mmCIF file of C-alpha atoms in Angstrom:
data_model
loop_
_atom_site.group_PDB
_atom_site.id
_atom_site.type_symbol
_atom_site.label_atom_id
_atom_site.label_comp_id
_atom_site.label_asym_id
_atom_site.label_seq_id
_atom_site.Cartn_x
_atom_site.Cartn_y
_atom_site.Cartn_z
ATOM 1 C CA MET A 1 63.443 58.344 56.113
ATOM 2 C CA VAL A 2 65.547 57.589 53.046
ATOM 3 C CA ALA A 3 68.044 55.730 55.209
ATOM 4 C CA VAL A 4 65.282 53.489 56.597
ATOM 5 C CA LEU A 5 64.056 52.627 53.085
ATOM 6 C CA PHE A 6 67.604 51.928 51.928
ATOM 7 C CA ALA A 7 68.243 49.660 54.924
ATOM 8 C CA ALA A 8 64.979 47.773 54.373
ATOM 9 C CA SER A 9 65.669 47.205 50.690
ATOM 10 C CA SER A 10 69.233 46.086 51.446
ATOM 11 C CA LEU A 11 67.932 43.658 54.048
ATOM 12 C CA LEU A 12 65.430 42.223 51.546
ATOM 13 C CA LEU A 13 68.247 41.623 49.063
ATOM 14 C CA LEU A 14 70.359 39.784 51.611
ATOM 15 C CA LEU A 15 67.648 37.462 52.912
ATOM 16 C CA PRO A 16 67.747 34.008 51.332
ATOM 17 C CA GLY A 17 64.616 33.150 49.397
ATOM 18 C CA SER A 18 63.493 36.748 49.084
ATOM 19 C CA HIS A 19 62.342 37.663 45.670
ATOM 20 C CA ALA A 20 62.233 41.421 45.725
ATOM 21 C CA PHE A 21 63.434 41.708 42.146
ATOM 22 C CA VAL A 22 62.910 39.522 39.122
ATOM 23 C CA HIS A 23 66.177 38.490 37.527
ATOM 24 C CA PRO A 24 66.117 38.027 33.749
ATOM 25 C CA VAL A 25 67.024 34.631 32.408
ATOM 26 C CA MET A 26 70.409 34.765 30.699
ATOM 27 C CA GLN A 27 70.537 33.233 27.248
ATOM 28 C CA SER A 28 73.554 32.368 25.202
ATOM 29 C CA SER A 29 74.043 34.762 22.308
ATOM 30 C CA ALA A 30 75.893 32.123 20.282
ATOM 31 C CA VAL A 31 72.662 30.445 19.209
ATOM 32 C CA VAL A 32 70.387 32.658 17.168
ATOM 33 C CA THR A 33 67.003 31.306 16.196
ATOM 34 C CA SER A 34 64.559 32.731 13.733
ATOM 35 C CA THR A 35 61.813 32.985 16.351
ATOM 36 C CA THR A 36 62.697 34.367 19.722
ATOM 37 C CA SER A 37 60.388 35.020 22.618
ATOM 38 C CA LEU A 38 60.819 36.668 25.920
ATOM 39 C CA SER A 39 60.498 34.216 28.751
ATOM 40 C CA ALA A 40 58.757 36.821 30.883
ATOM 41 C CA LEU A 41 55.855 37.115 28.447
ATOM 42 C CA PRO A 42 53.357 34.353 27.736
ATOM 43 C CA GLU A 43 53.425 32.927 24.237
ATOM 44 C CA PHE A 44 50.965 34.578 21.897
ATOM 45 C CA ASN A 45 48.440 32.387 20.178
ATOM 46 C CA PRO A 46 45.751 34.261 18.218
ATOM 47 C CA PHE A 47 43.311 31.359 18.651
ATOM 48 C CA LEU A 48 43.302 31.600 22.444
ATOM 49 C CA LEU A 49 41.769 34.220 24.666
ATOM 50 C CA ALA A 50 44.868 36.220 25.648
ATOM 51 C CA ASP A 51 43.787 38.481 28.432
ATOM 52 C CA GLY A 52 45.352 39.495 31.712
ATOM 53 C CA LEU A 53 43.698 36.725 33.700
ATOM 54 C CA SER A 54 44.787 33.919 31.406
ATOM 55 C CA ALA A 55 48.308 35.324 31.292
ATOM 56 C CA ALA A 56 48.344 35.537 35.074
ATOM 57 C CA THR A 57 47.318 31.905 35.424
ATOM 58 C CA ARG A 58 50.178 30.835 33.157
ATOM 59 C CA TYR A 59 52.902 32.798 34.948
ATOM 60 C CA GLY A 60 53.428 30.078 37.536
ATOM 61 C CA GLY A 61 55.099 27.705 35.084
ATOM 62 C CA SER A 62 56.698 30.177 32.715
ATOM 63 C CA GLY A 63 59.910 30.908 34.543
ATOM 64 C CA PHE A 64 58.689 33.598 36.896
ATOM 65 C CA ASP A 65 60.064 33.117 40.353
ATOM 66 C CA ASN A 66 57.124 34.707 42.081
ATOM 67 C CA ASP A 67 55.539 33.119 45.140
ATOM 68 C CA VAL A 68 52.135 34.711 44.514
ATOM 69 C CA PHE A 69 51.537 32.978 41.201
ATOM 70 C CA ALA A 70 53.197 29.758 42.351
ATOM 71 C CA ASP A 71 50.489 29.319 44.988
ATOM 72 C CA PRO A 72 47.894 26.851 43.643
ATOM 73 C CA ALA A 73 45.066 28.650 45.447
ATOM 74 C CA VAL A 74 45.779 31.903 43.616
ATOM 75 C CA THR A 75 46.134 30.140 40.275
ATOM 76 C CA SER A 76 42.882 28.261 40.886
ATOM 77 C CA ALA A 77 41.058 31.450 41.862
ATOM 78 C CA LEU A 78 42.305 33.269 38.755
ATOM 79 C CA SER A 79 41.347 30.327 36.572
ATOM 80 C CA THR A 80 37.854 30.276 38.100
ATOM 81 C CA LEU A 81 37.517 34.013 37.587
ATOM 82 C CA ARG A 82 38.621 33.683 33.965
ATOM 83 C CA THR A 83 36.102 30.873 33.407
ATOM 84 C CA PHE A 84 33.351 33.009 34.947
ATOM 85 C CA PHE A 85 34.055 35.883 32.560
ATOM 86 C CA ILE A 86 34.213 33.540 29.573
ATOM 87 C CA VAL A 87 30.830 32.045 30.504
ATOM 88 C CA LEU A 88 29.394 35.522 31.076
ATOM 89 C CA THR A 89 30.619 36.646 27.647
ATOM 90 C CA ALA A 90 29.235 33.501 26.001
ATOM 91 C CA ALA A 91 25.861 34.082 27.668
ATOM 92 C CA ALA A 92 25.797 37.689 26.434
ATOM 93 C CA PHE A 93 26.565 36.571 22.876
ATOM 94 C CA GLY A 94 23.959 33.799 23.151
ATOM 95 C CA LEU A 95 21.252 36.208 24.281
ATOM 96 C CA THR A 96 22.187 38.599 21.488
ATOM 97 C CA ALA A 97 21.949 35.791 18.938
ATOM 98 C CA LEU A 98 18.588 34.691 20.359
ATOM 99 C CA ALA A 99 17.234 38.248 20.152
ATOM 100 C CA TYR A 100 18.460 38.551 16.555
ATOM 101 C CA ILE A 101 16.917 35.236 15.489
ATOM 102 C CA THR A 102 13.646 36.159 17.169
ATOM 103 C CA ALA A 103 13.499 39.575 15.515
ATOM 104 C CA ALA A 104 14.678 38.415 12.102
ATOM 105 C CA PHE A 105 12.801 35.131 11.676
ATOM 106 C CA ILE A 106 10.224 34.276 14.343
ATOM 107 C CA VAL A 107 8.360 37.599 14.629
ATOM 108 C CA PRO A 108 7.869 38.012 10.836
ATOM 109 C CA LYS A 109 6.570 34.423 10.567
ATOM 110 C CA ALA A 110 4.203 35.009 13.500
ATOM 111 C CA ALA A 111 2.984 38.247 11.902
ATOM 112 C CA GLU A 112 2.392 36.426 8.614
ATOM 113 C CA GLN A 113 0.418 33.644 10.326
ATOM 114 C CA LEU A 114 -1.609 36.171 12.332
ATOM 115 C CA GLU A 115 -2.346 38.053 9.100
ATOM 116 C CA ASN A 116 -3.626 34.869 7.430
ATOM 117 C CA ASP A 117 -5.799 33.929 10.423
ATOM 118 C CA THR A 118 -7.143 37.460 10.845
ATOM 119 C CA LYS A 119 -8.050 37.836 7.163
ATOM 120 C CA ARG A 120 -9.705 34.400 7.187
ATOM 121 C CA LEU A 121 -11.672 34.750 10.441
ATOM 122 C CA ARG A 122 -12.256 38.519 10.787
ATOM 123 C CA PRO A 123 -12.033 40.259 7.403
ATOM 124 C CA GLY A 124 -11.294 43.962 7.703
ATOM 125 C CA LEU A 125 -9.625 43.768 11.126
ATOM 126 C CA TRP A 126 -6.145 43.363 9.636
ATOM 127 C CA GLU A 127 -6.655 46.407 7.401
ATOM 128 C CA GLU A 128 -7.839 48.383 10.436
ATOM 129 C CA TYR A 129 -4.554 47.637 12.230
ATOM 130 C CA GLU A 130 -2.505 48.316 9.085
ATOM 131 C CA ALA A 131 -4.079 51.787 8.994
ATOM 132 C CA LYS A 132 -2.504 52.466 12.402
ATOM 133 C CA LEU A 133 0.973 51.891 10.941
ATOM 134 C CA GLU A 134 3.144 54.789 9.837
ATOM 135 C CA ASP A 135 4.929 54.958 6.479
ATOM 136 C CA ASN A 136 7.500 52.182 5.850
ATOM 137 C CA GLN A 137 6.305 50.149 8.852
ATOM 138 C CA THR A 138 5.061 46.609 8.985
ATOM 139 C CA MET A 139 3.312 44.718 11.737
ATOM 140 C CA ALA A 140 6.582 42.883 12.426
ATOM 141 C CA ASN A 141 8.182 46.264 13.228
ATOM 142 C CA ARG A 142 5.416 47.221 15.667
ATOM 143 C CA PRO A 143 5.246 44.540 18.369
ATOM 144 C CA ASP A 144 2.720 46.580 20.373
ATOM 145 C CA LEU A 145 0.142 46.421 17.565
ATOM 146 C CA LEU A 146 1.000 42.790 16.868
ATOM 147 C CA GLN A 147 0.474 41.918 20.544
ATOM 148 C CA GLU A 148 -2.817 43.832 20.690
ATOM 149 C CA LEU A 149 -4.146 42.122 17.576
ATOM 150 C CA GLY A 150 -2.899 38.765 18.859
ATOM 151 C CA ASN A 151 -4.789 39.256 22.130
ATOM 152 C CA ILE A 152 -7.982 40.012 20.176
ATOM 153 C CA MET A 153 -7.547 37.065 17.814
ATOM 154 C CA GLN A 154 -6.404 34.411 20.332
ATOM 155 C CA PRO A 155 -9.889 33.433 21.611
ATOM 156 C CA ILE A 156 -11.268 33.558 18.064
ATOM 157 C CA ILE A 157 -8.510 31.272 16.740
ATOM 158 C CA THR A 158 -8.938 28.902 19.714
ATOM 159 C CA ALA A 159 -12.707 28.698 19.155
ATOM 160 C CA GLU A 160 -12.139 27.988 15.451
ATOM 161 C CA TYR A 161 -9.649 25.239 16.308
ATOM 162 C CA GLU A 162 -12.113 23.615 18.719
ATOM 163 C CA ARG A 163 -14.907 23.859 16.135
ATOM 164 C CA GLN A 164 -12.720 22.127 13.537
ATOM 165 C CA ALA A 165 -11.805 19.428 16.052
ATOM 166 C CA GLU A 166 -15.511 18.779 16.785
ATOM 167 C CA GLU A 167 -16.260 18.524 13.058
ATOM 168 C CA LYS A 168 -13.400 16.134 12.450
ATOM 169 C CA PHE A 169 -13.566 13.939 15.556
ATOM 170 C CA GLY A 170 -17.085 14.501 16.887
ATOM 171 C CA PRO A 171 -18.398 16.445 19.868
ATOM 172 C CA LYS A 172 -16.570 14.257 22.387
ATOM 173 C CA ALA A 173 -13.144 15.358 21.066
ATOM 174 C CA GLY A 174 -14.015 19.012 21.519
ATOM 175 C CA ALA A 175 -15.147 18.576 25.135
ATOM 176 C CA LYS A 176 -13.587 20.943 27.605
ATOM 177 C CA LYS A 177 -12.187 20.003 30.964
ATOM 178 C CA GLU A 178 -14.479 22.546 32.681
ATOM 179 C CA ASP A 179 -17.527 20.753 31.228
ATOM 180 C CA GLY A 180 -16.437 17.479 32.784
ATOM 181 C CA GLY A 181 -15.838 15.987 29.378
ATOM 182 C CA VAL A 182 -13.297 13.217 29.116
ATOM 183 C CA ILE A 183 -11.597 12.135 25.930
ATOM 184 C CA ASP A 184 -11.509 8.336 25.760
ATOM 185 C CA VAL A 185 -8.711 6.694 23.867
ATOM 186 C CA GLU A 186 -8.842 3.102 22.755
ATOM 187 C CA VAL A 187 -5.652 1.300 21.822
ATOM 188 C CA GLU A 188 -5.993 -1.444 19.267
ATOM 189 C CA ASP A 189 -3.530 -4.318 19.157
ATOM 190 C CA LYS A 190 -2.232 -5.174 15.719
#
């Protein structure tokens, strides 16, 4: 068995164009520079994403004599895979940022507006829902209570908005589509 492996490896070494082993690039020791890099390793740049896939896509032109990475199809596939993971990571960070912005800014503003509308249109209802809160909680921290109160107040707020529109623009402006009412608009030329 050992003899067969030895014969196969010897045959691979003798075949022209076989690349069973990677030979290091010989450099002259007479020239010493302050920055040296190994030609087998990709250059390190802290501003780039240096992962295994990006390093693998750069091996084709970095002195490696390897037929696998020299194939454009493999390099293209690795580049596509790297792009996919970058987009996936960006989407994850984007969703995290959106969730943070929603929780930190939008929900407290919505709770504040709902508080103002509830106290104005249904006095006492806001205090009733605040009584359901535990110590050190606000309505912004309890989205279930905020949603429940919002569902109660939505038709009341909509009716108030329509009433104000009728007062300001007349009964025709407050007409509903179900009633067959049509809002006419006249454009005046200046």
